[in-house]
GROMACS .gro file of N, CA and C in nm:
model
  384
    1MET      N    1   1.230   0.552   0.755
    1MET     CA    2   1.091   0.544   0.704
    1MET      C    3   1.084   0.492   0.561
    2SER      N    4   0.984   0.446   0.515
    2SER     CA    5   0.985   0.397   0.396
    2SER      C    6   0.859   0.430   0.310
    3LYS      N    7   0.895   0.497   0.182
    3LYS     CA    8   0.798   0.560   0.113
    3LYS      C    9   0.742   0.432   0.023
    4LEU      N   10   0.597   0.407   0.024
    4LEU     CA   11   0.539   0.294  -0.042
    4LEU      C   12   0.478   0.336  -0.183
    5GLU      N   13   0.485   0.213  -0.246
    5GLU     CA   14   0.417   0.236  -0.385
    5GLU      C   15   0.297   0.225  -0.383
    6TYR      N   16   0.229   0.197  -0.286
    6TYR     CA   17   0.066   0.141  -0.286
    6TYR      C   18  -0.004   0.284  -0.274
    7THR      N   19  -0.064   0.333  -0.377
    7THR     CA   20  -0.135   0.473  -0.347
    7THR      C   21  -0.286   0.450  -0.384
    8GLN      N   22  -0.305   0.361  -0.467
    8GLN     CA   23  -0.462   0.336  -0.496
    8GLN      C   24  -0.512   0.256  -0.413
    9VAL      N   25  -0.627   0.271  -0.332
    9VAL     CA   26  -0.692   0.197  -0.232
    9VAL      C   27  -0.838   0.187  -0.251
   10GLN      N   28  -0.919   0.094  -0.206
   10GLN     CA   29  -1.056   0.101  -0.217
   10GLN      C   30  -1.122   0.083  -0.097
   11ASN      N   31  -1.251   0.126  -0.034
   11ASN     CA   32  -1.306   0.128   0.083
   11ASN      C   33  -1.435   0.098   0.021
   12GLN      N   34  -1.542   0.007   0.128
   12GLN     CA   35  -1.658   0.029   0.116
   12GLN      C   36  -1.746   0.085   0.231
   13ILE      N   37  -1.821   0.189   0.168
   13ILE     CA   38  -1.905   0.259   0.270
   13ILE      C   39  -2.043   0.230   0.282
   14PHE      N   40  -2.078   0.208   0.410
   14PHE     CA   41  -2.209   0.170   0.420
   14PHE      C   42  -2.293   0.342   0.453
   15GLU      N   43  -2.404   0.341   0.357
   15GLU     CA   44  -2.472   0.463   0.368
   15GLU      C   45  -2.612   0.476   0.391
   16GLN      N   46  -2.669   0.334   0.357
   16GLN     CA   47  -2.812   0.331   0.381
   16GLN      C   48  -2.848   0.183   0.415
   17SER      N   49  -2.937   0.137   0.512
   17SER     CA   50  -2.982   0.035   0.511
   17SER      C   51  -3.062  -0.014   0.376
   18HIS      N   52  -3.059  -0.148   0.350
   18HIS     CA   53  -3.121  -0.195   0.254
   18HIS      C   54  -3.070  -0.186   0.113
   19LYS      N   55  -2.958  -0.107   0.087
   19LYS     CA   56  -2.874  -0.073  -0.034
   19LYS      C   57  -2.734  -0.105  -0.017
   20PRO      N   58  -2.701  -0.143  -0.152
   20PRO     CA   59  -2.548  -0.187  -0.168
   20PRO      C   60  -2.453  -0.079  -0.098
   21PHE      N   61  -2.332  -0.146  -0.044
   21PHE     CA   62  -2.255  -0.063  -0.017
   21PHE      C   63  -2.174   0.030  -0.143
   22GLN      N   64  -2.141   0.144  -0.107
   22GLN     CA   65  -2.060   0.206  -0.224
   22GLN      C   66  -1.931   0.171  -0.215
   23VAL      N   67  -1.840   0.145  -0.328
   23VAL     CA   68  -1.737   0.154  -0.328
   23VAL      C   69  -1.655   0.254  -0.374
   24GLU      N   70  -1.548   0.315  -0.279
   24GLU     CA   71  -1.467   0.442  -0.312
   24GLU      C   72  -1.322   0.384  -0.334
   25THR      N   73  -1.233   0.461  -0.450
   25THR     CA   74  -1.119   0.446  -0.459
   25THR      C   75  -1.066   0.578  -0.425
   26ARG      N   76  -0.960   0.570  -0.375
   26ARG     CA   77  -0.879   0.712  -0.351
   26ARG      C   78  -0.723   0.682  -0.329
   27GLU      N   79  -0.655   0.780  -0.344
   27GLU     CA   80  -0.511   0.778  -0.336
   27GLU      C   81  -0.456   0.804  -0.207
   28LEU      N   82  -0.387   0.689  -0.142
   28LEU     CA   83  -0.313   0.733  -0.006
   28LEU      C   84  -0.166   0.683  -0.030
   29HIS      N   85  -0.083   0.755   0.050
   29HIS     CA   86   0.052   0.728   0.053
   29HIS      C   87   0.078   0.675   0.205
   30TYR      N   88   0.161   0.598   0.237
   30TYR     CA   89   0.204   0.554   0.343
   30TYR      C   90   0.364   0.560   0.365
   31ASP      N   91   0.383   0.619   0.478
   31ASP     CA   92   0.516   0.608   0.533
   31ASP      C   93   0.541   0.518   0.637
   32LEU      N   94   0.580   0.423   0.638
   32LEU     CA   95   0.611   0.306   0.746
   32LEU      C   96   0.694   0.340   0.847
   33GLU      N   97   0.669   0.351   0.961
   33GLU     CA   98   0.767   0.358   1.050
   33GLU      C   99   0.835   0.228   1.114
   34ALA      N  100   0.939   0.223   1.214
   34ALA     CA  101   0.968   0.102   1.273
   34ALA      C  102   0.865   0.017   1.301
   35GLY      N  103   0.847  -0.115   1.291
   35GLY     CA  104   0.735  -0.178   1.364
   35GLY      C  105   0.599  -0.181   1.295
   36GLU      N  106   0.600  -0.150   1.149
   36GLU     CA  107   0.473  -0.119   1.100
   36GLU      C  108   0.493  -0.227   0.958
   37ALA      N  109   0.362  -0.272   0.921
   37ALA     CA  110   0.347  -0.331   0.781
   37ALA      C  111   0.224  -0.266   0.689
   38LEU      N  112   0.253  -0.304   0.582
   38LEU     CA  113   0.134  -0.276   0.484
   38LEU      C  114   0.096  -0.419   0.466
   39VAL      N  115  -0.076  -0.427   0.486
   39VAL     CA  116  -0.133  -0.550   0.492
   39VAL      C  117  -0.220  -0.544   0.357
   40LYS      N  118  -0.219  -0.654   0.257
   40LYS     CA  119  -0.336  -0.655   0.165
   40LYS      C  120  -0.448  -0.743   0.207
   41ILE      N  121  -0.566  -0.696   0.231
   41ILE     CA  122  -0.681  -0.742   0.282
   41ILE      C  123  -0.722  -0.867   0.180
   42LEU      N  124  -0.755  -0.958   0.256
   42LEU     CA  125  -0.825  -1.092   0.169
   42LEU      C  126  -0.946  -1.097   0.206
   43LEU      N  127  -1.001  -1.091   0.348
   43LEU     CA  128  -1.128  -1.108   0.400
   43LEU      C  129  -1.151  -1.015   0.511
   44PRO      N  130  -1.229  -0.923   0.479
   44PRO     CA  131  -1.263  -0.829   0.624
   44PRO      C  132  -1.386  -0.881   0.689
   45THR      N  133  -1.410  -0.846   0.791
   45THR     CA  134  -1.484  -0.920   0.886
   45THR      C  135  -1.584  -0.788   0.968
   46ILE      N  136  -1.720  -0.812   0.961
   46ILE     CA  137  -1.824  -0.747   1.034
   46ILE      C  138  -1.864  -0.792   1.170
   47CYS      N  139  -1.915  -0.715   1.248
   47CYS     CA  140  -1.962  -0.780   1.363
   47CYS      C  141  -2.124  -0.812   1.348
   48GLY      N  142  -2.163  -0.925   1.405
   48GLY     CA  143  -2.313  -0.949   1.407
   48GLY      C  144  -2.394  -0.847   1.416
   49SER      N  145  -2.380  -0.758   1.517
   49SER     CA  146  -2.483  -0.637   1.551
   49SER      C  147  -2.470  -0.561   1.424
   50GLU      N  148  -2.362  -0.561   1.348
   50GLU     CA  149  -2.381  -0.470   1.226
   50GLU      C  150  -2.463  -0.494   1.108
   51ILE      N  151  -2.497  -0.637   1.130
   51ILE     CA  152  -2.600  -0.687   1.011
   51ILE      C  153  -2.713  -0.619   1.037
   52HIS      N  154  -2.753  -0.596   1.161
   52HIS     CA  155  -2.871  -0.521   1.209
   52HIS      C  156  -2.884  -0.407   1.151
   53SER      N  157  -2.794  -0.319   1.134
   53SER     CA  158  -2.780  -0.191   1.087
   53SER      C  159  -2.801  -0.203   0.922
   54ILE      N  160  -2.725  -0.297   0.839
   54ILE     CA  161  -2.752  -0.324   0.724
   54ILE      C  162  -2.904  -0.353   0.688
   55LYS      N  163  -2.969  -0.425   0.786
   55LYS     CA  164  -3.090  -0.483   0.757
   55LYS      C  165  -3.213  -0.372   0.790
   56GLY      N  166  -3.141  -0.253   0.872
   56GLY     CA  167  -3.236  -0.150   0.919
   56GLY      C  168  -3.301  -0.159   1.065
   57ARG      N  169  -3.252  -0.252   1.101
   57ARG     CA  170  -3.312  -0.288   1.259
   57ARG      C  171  -3.261  -0.207   1.352
   58CYS      N  172  -3.126  -0.157   1.326
   58CYS     CA  173  -3.046  -0.058   1.441
   58CYS      C  174  -3.016   0.059   1.347
   59GLN      N  175  -2.993   0.166   1.402
   59GLN     CA  176  -2.951   0.313   1.347
   59GLN      C  177  -2.828   0.298   1.341
   60GLU      N  178  -2.750   0.338   1.261
   60GLU     CA  179  -2.612   0.346   1.236
   60GLU      C  180  -2.576   0.502   1.169
   61ASP      N  181  -2.504   0.568   1.242
   61ASP     CA  182  -2.473   0.704   1.165
   61ASP      C  183  -2.405   0.670   1.041
   62THR      N  184  -2.459   0.739   0.936
   62THR     CA  185  -2.398   0.733   0.786
   62THR      C  186  -2.342   0.860   0.744
   63PRO      N  187  -2.247   0.846   0.652
   63PRO     CA  188  -2.176   0.724   0.598
   63PRO      C  189  -2.090   0.674   0.689
   64SER      N  190  -2.068   0.518   0.702
   64SER     CA  191  -1.983   0.460   0.809
   64SER      C  192  -1.917   0.345   0.758
   65ILE      N  193  -1.817   0.294   0.812
   65ILE     CA  194  -1.722   0.190   0.769
   65ILE      C  195  -1.748   0.079   0.860
   66LEU      N  196  -1.799  -0.016   0.831
   66LEU     CA  197  -1.858  -0.121   0.930
   66LEU      C  198  -1.737  -0.244   0.930
   67GLY      N  199  -1.721  -0.282   1.038
   67GLY     CA  200  -1.638  -0.395   1.069
   67GLY      C  201  -1.526  -0.380   1.182
   68TYR      N  202  -1.464  -0.482   1.206
   68TYR     CA  203  -1.376  -0.485   1.339
   68TYR      C  204  -1.223  -0.532   1.302
   69GLY      N  205  -1.240  -0.606   1.196
   69GLY     CA  206  -1.086  -0.659   1.181
   69GLY      C  207  -1.077  -0.729   1.051
   70ALA      N  208  -0.967  -0.800   1.009
   70ALA     CA  209  -0.950  -0.859   0.879
   70ALA      C  210  -0.845  -0.958   0.884
   71VAL      N  211  -0.847  -1.054   0.768
   71VAL     CA  212  -0.752  -1.131   0.753
   71VAL      C  213  -0.664  -1.076   0.629
   72GLY      N  214  -0.522  -1.074   0.637
   72GLY     CA  215  -0.445  -1.021   0.522
   72GLY      C  216  -0.310  -1.092   0.512
   73ASP      N  217  -0.235  -1.052   0.395
   73ASP     CA  218  -0.104  -1.126   0.361
   73ASP      C  219  -0.020  -0.953   0.395
   74ILE      N  220   0.103  -0.974   0.442
   74ILE     CA  221   0.192  -0.854   0.459
   74ILE      C  222   0.267  -0.855   0.327
   75VAL      N  223   0.253  -0.716   0.276
   75VAL     CA  224   0.317  -0.705   0.122
   75VAL      C  225   0.434  -0.626   0.121
   76VAL      N  226   0.463  -0.537   0.250
   76VAL     CA  227   0.578  -0.466   0.270
   76VAL      C  228   0.610  -0.455   0.402
   77VAL      N  229   0.710  -0.458   0.473
   77VAL     CA  230   0.719  -0.463   0.611
   77VAL      C  231   0.834  -0.375   0.654
   78ASN      N  232   0.825  -0.320   0.765
   78ASN     CA  233   0.964  -0.235   0.811
   78ASN      C  234   0.981  -0.255   0.958
   79SER      N  235   1.034  -0.381   0.978
   79SER     CA  236   1.028  -0.444   1.124
   79SER      C  237   1.155  -0.556   1.123
   80ARG      N  238   1.192  -0.575   1.238
   80ARG     CA  239   1.278  -0.700   1.274
   80ARG      C  240   1.194  -0.739   1.379
   81GLU      N  241   1.067  -0.769   1.378
   81GLU     CA  242   0.991  -0.815   1.479
   81GLU      C  243   0.951  -0.967   1.460
   82GLY      N  244   0.985  -1.024   1.362
   82GLY     CA  245   0.957  -1.159   1.314
   82GLY      C  246   0.838  -1.170   1.213
   83PHE      N  247   0.819  -1.068   1.182
   83PHE     CA  248   0.719  -1.079   1.040
   83PHE      C  249   0.806  -1.053   0.897
   84LYS      N  250   0.741  -1.117   0.818
   84LYS     CA  251   0.802  -1.108   0.681
   84LYS      C  252   0.696  -1.091   0.567
   85VAL      N  253   0.736  -1.043   0.457
   85VAL     CA  254   0.640  -1.024   0.352
   85VAL      C  255   0.581  -1.187   0.303
   86GLY      N  256   0.450  -1.181   0.297
   86GLY     CA  257   0.394  -1.308   0.268
   86GLY      C  258   0.330  -1.349   0.388
   87ASP      N  259   0.343  -1.332   0.489
   87ASP     CA  260   0.312  -1.385   0.635
   87ASP      C  261   0.150  -1.367   0.620
   88ARG      N  262   0.066  -1.432   0.676
   88ARG     CA  263  -0.070  -1.420   0.679
   88ARG      C  264  -0.100  -1.370   0.839
   89VAL      N  265  -0.178  -1.256   0.848
   89VAL     CA  266  -0.215  -1.205   0.969
   89VAL      C  267  -0.368  -1.162   0.976
   90THR      N  268  -0.407  -1.139   1.117
   90THR     CA  269  -0.529  -1.116   1.148
   90THR      C  270  -0.506  -0.983   1.225
   91TYR      N  271  -0.606  -0.902   1.229
   91TYR     CA  272  -0.621  -0.777   1.305
   91TYR      C  273  -0.743  -0.741   1.343
   92THR      N  274  -0.733  -0.649   1.465
   92THR     CA  275  -0.873  -0.579   1.486
   92THR      C  276  -0.836  -0.425   1.497
   93ILE      N  277  -0.935  -0.333   1.466
   93ILE     CA  278  -0.915  -0.211   1.468
   93ILE      C  279  -1.019  -0.140   1.562
   94ALA      N  280  -1.060  -0.228   1.658
   94ALA     CA  281  -1.171  -0.184   1.751
   94ALA      C  282  -1.113  -0.093   1.862
   95ASP      N  283  -0.993  -0.092   1.857
   95ASP     CA  284  -0.947  -0.009   1.970
   95ASP      C  285  -0.880   0.133   1.886
   96THR      N  286  -0.934   0.141   1.752
   96THR     CA  287  -0.911   0.252   1.683
   96THR      C  288  -0.747   0.255   1.614
   97TYR      N  289  -0.763   0.290   1.486
   97TYR     CA  290  -0.621   0.303   1.423
   97TYR      C  291  -0.571   0.423   1.476
   98GLY      N  292  -0.634   0.527   1.519
   98GLY     CA  293  -0.590   0.633   1.603
   98GLY      C  294  -0.473   0.742   1.559
   99GLN      N  295  -0.466   0.745   1.417
   99GLN     CA  296  -0.374   0.847   1.354
   99GLN      C  297  -0.432   0.955   1.280
  100CYS      N  298  -0.559   0.952   1.277
  100CYS     CA  299  -0.621   1.055   1.183
  100CYS      C  300  -0.725   1.114   1.266
  101PRO      N  301  -0.760   1.229   1.227
  101PRO     CA  302  -0.863   1.331   1.290
  101PRO      C  303  -1.017   1.230   1.312
  102PRO      N  304  -1.062   1.179   1.197
  102PRO     CA  305  -1.166   1.095   1.215
  102PRO      C  306  -1.190   0.983   1.344
  103CYS      N  307  -1.053   0.907   1.352
  103CYS     CA  308  -1.021   0.818   1.468
  103CYS      C  309  -1.022   0.866   1.587
  104THR      N  310  -0.929   0.983   1.598
  104THR     CA  311  -0.946   1.046   1.738
  104THR      C  312  -1.052   1.126   1.795
  105GLU      N  313  -1.142   1.186   1.688
  105GLU     CA  314  -1.272   1.263   1.716
  105GLU      C  315  -1.401   1.197   1.704
  106LEU      N  316  -1.413   1.107   1.610
  106LEU     CA  317  -1.524   1.050   1.572
  106LEU      C  318  -1.524   0.901   1.580
  107GLY      N  319  -1.419   0.838   1.593
  107GLY     CA  320  -1.423   0.685   1.606
  107GLY      C  321  -1.380   0.642   1.489
  108TYR      N  322  -1.341   0.518   1.499
  108TYR     CA  323  -1.278   0.431   1.352
  108TYR      C  324  -1.377   0.411   1.275
  109LYS      N  325  -1.517   0.392   1.280
  109LYS     CA  326  -1.600   0.369   1.185
  109LYS      C  327  -1.622   0.505   1.084
  110LYS      N  328  -1.561   0.607   1.109
  110LYS     CA  329  -1.555   0.734   1.052
  110LYS      C  330  -1.412   0.746   0.936
  111SER      N  331  -1.315   0.650   0.991
  111SER     CA  332  -1.176   0.673   0.936
  111SER      C  333  -1.181   0.632   0.793
  112GLU      N  334  -1.113   0.694   0.711
  112GLU     CA  335  -1.086   0.676   0.557
  112GLU      C  336  -0.977   0.545   0.575
  113LYS      N  337  -0.931   0.528   0.660
  113LYS     CA  338  -0.798   0.432   0.674
  113LYS      C  339  -0.815   0.282   0.734
  114VAL      N  340  -0.932   0.279   0.773
  114VAL     CA  341  -0.957   0.141   0.812
  114VAL      C  342  -0.988   0.001   0.762
  115PHE      N  343  -1.071   0.030   0.676
  115PHE     CA  344  -1.089  -0.088   0.622
  115PHE      C  345  -1.084  -0.076   0.450
  116LEU      N  346  -0.975  -0.052   0.417
  116LEU     CA  347  -0.937  -0.052   0.262
  116LEU      C  348  -0.882  -0.173   0.230
  117ASN      N  349  -0.854  -0.213   0.101
  117ASN     CA  350  -0.803  -0.320   0.035
  117ASN      C  351  -0.664  -0.350   0.085
  118ILE      N  352  -0.575  -0.212   0.118
  118ILE     CA  353  -0.446  -0.231   0.165
  118ILE      C  354  -0.453  -0.138   0.281
  119VAL      N  355  -0.405  -0.197   0.411
  119VAL     CA  356  -0.397  -0.106   0.514
  119VAL      C  357  -0.255  -0.105   0.587
  120MET      N  358  -0.235  -0.003   0.655
  120MET     CA  359  -0.081  -0.011   0.742
  120MET      C  360  -0.124  -0.061   0.880
  121LEU      N  361  -0.058  -0.134   0.930
  121LEU     CA  362  -0.074  -0.187   1.055
  121LEU      C  363   0.064  -0.156   1.153
  122PRO      N  364   0.054  -0.117   1.265
  122PRO     CA  365   0.161  -0.162   1.390
  122PRO      C  366   0.159  -0.298   1.414
  123PHE      N  367   0.269  -0.357   1.431
  123PHE     CA  368   0.278  -0.490   1.463
  123PHE      C  369   0.208  -0.555   1.595
  124ILE      N  370   0.194  -0.449   1.688
  124ILE     CA  371   0.140  -0.473   1.807
  124ILE      C  372  -0.011  -0.531   1.790
  125LYS      N  373  -0.092  -0.486   1.667
  125LYS     CA  374  -0.211  -0.544   1.657
  125LYS      C  375  -0.224  -0.663   1.545
  126ALA      N  376  -0.106  -0.691   1.504
  126ALA     CA  377  -0.107  -0.815   1.418
  126ALA      C  378  -0.085  -0.941   1.450
  127VAL      N  379  -0.155  -1.024   1.426
  127VAL     CA  380  -0.149  -1.178   1.496
  127VAL      C  381  -0.103  -1.270   1.363
  128GLY      N  382   0.019  -1.323   1.372
  128GLY     CA  383   0.060  -1.431   1.267
  128GLY      C  384   0.002  -1.548   1.266
   0.00000   0.00000   0.00000
């Protein structure tokens, strides 16, 4: 396991249609297991159907974290799986992060760990 120095992370929270997202800063500590990496997000992505929620055309349970994937650079790696620091990867969390109560009980849109500016990824979800 590797205790990481990244502790301050940011997330954008959707609270109401026609309103700006709220940016939250929080402290998180990551212990990487074998086969995991820490990825600094460069570009998050959202689904076109979520734009309907933002514009108020569809109801979204709020507060919610919108999106399904992102593009980022690996900043810390704990693996021998061919990935290295600096590799650009893309990933999806549509099958859930799956390690916290919001993910397992409520779904990934309620998880505080999915769309941060820095995320932990198992390599099975990263594509270089």
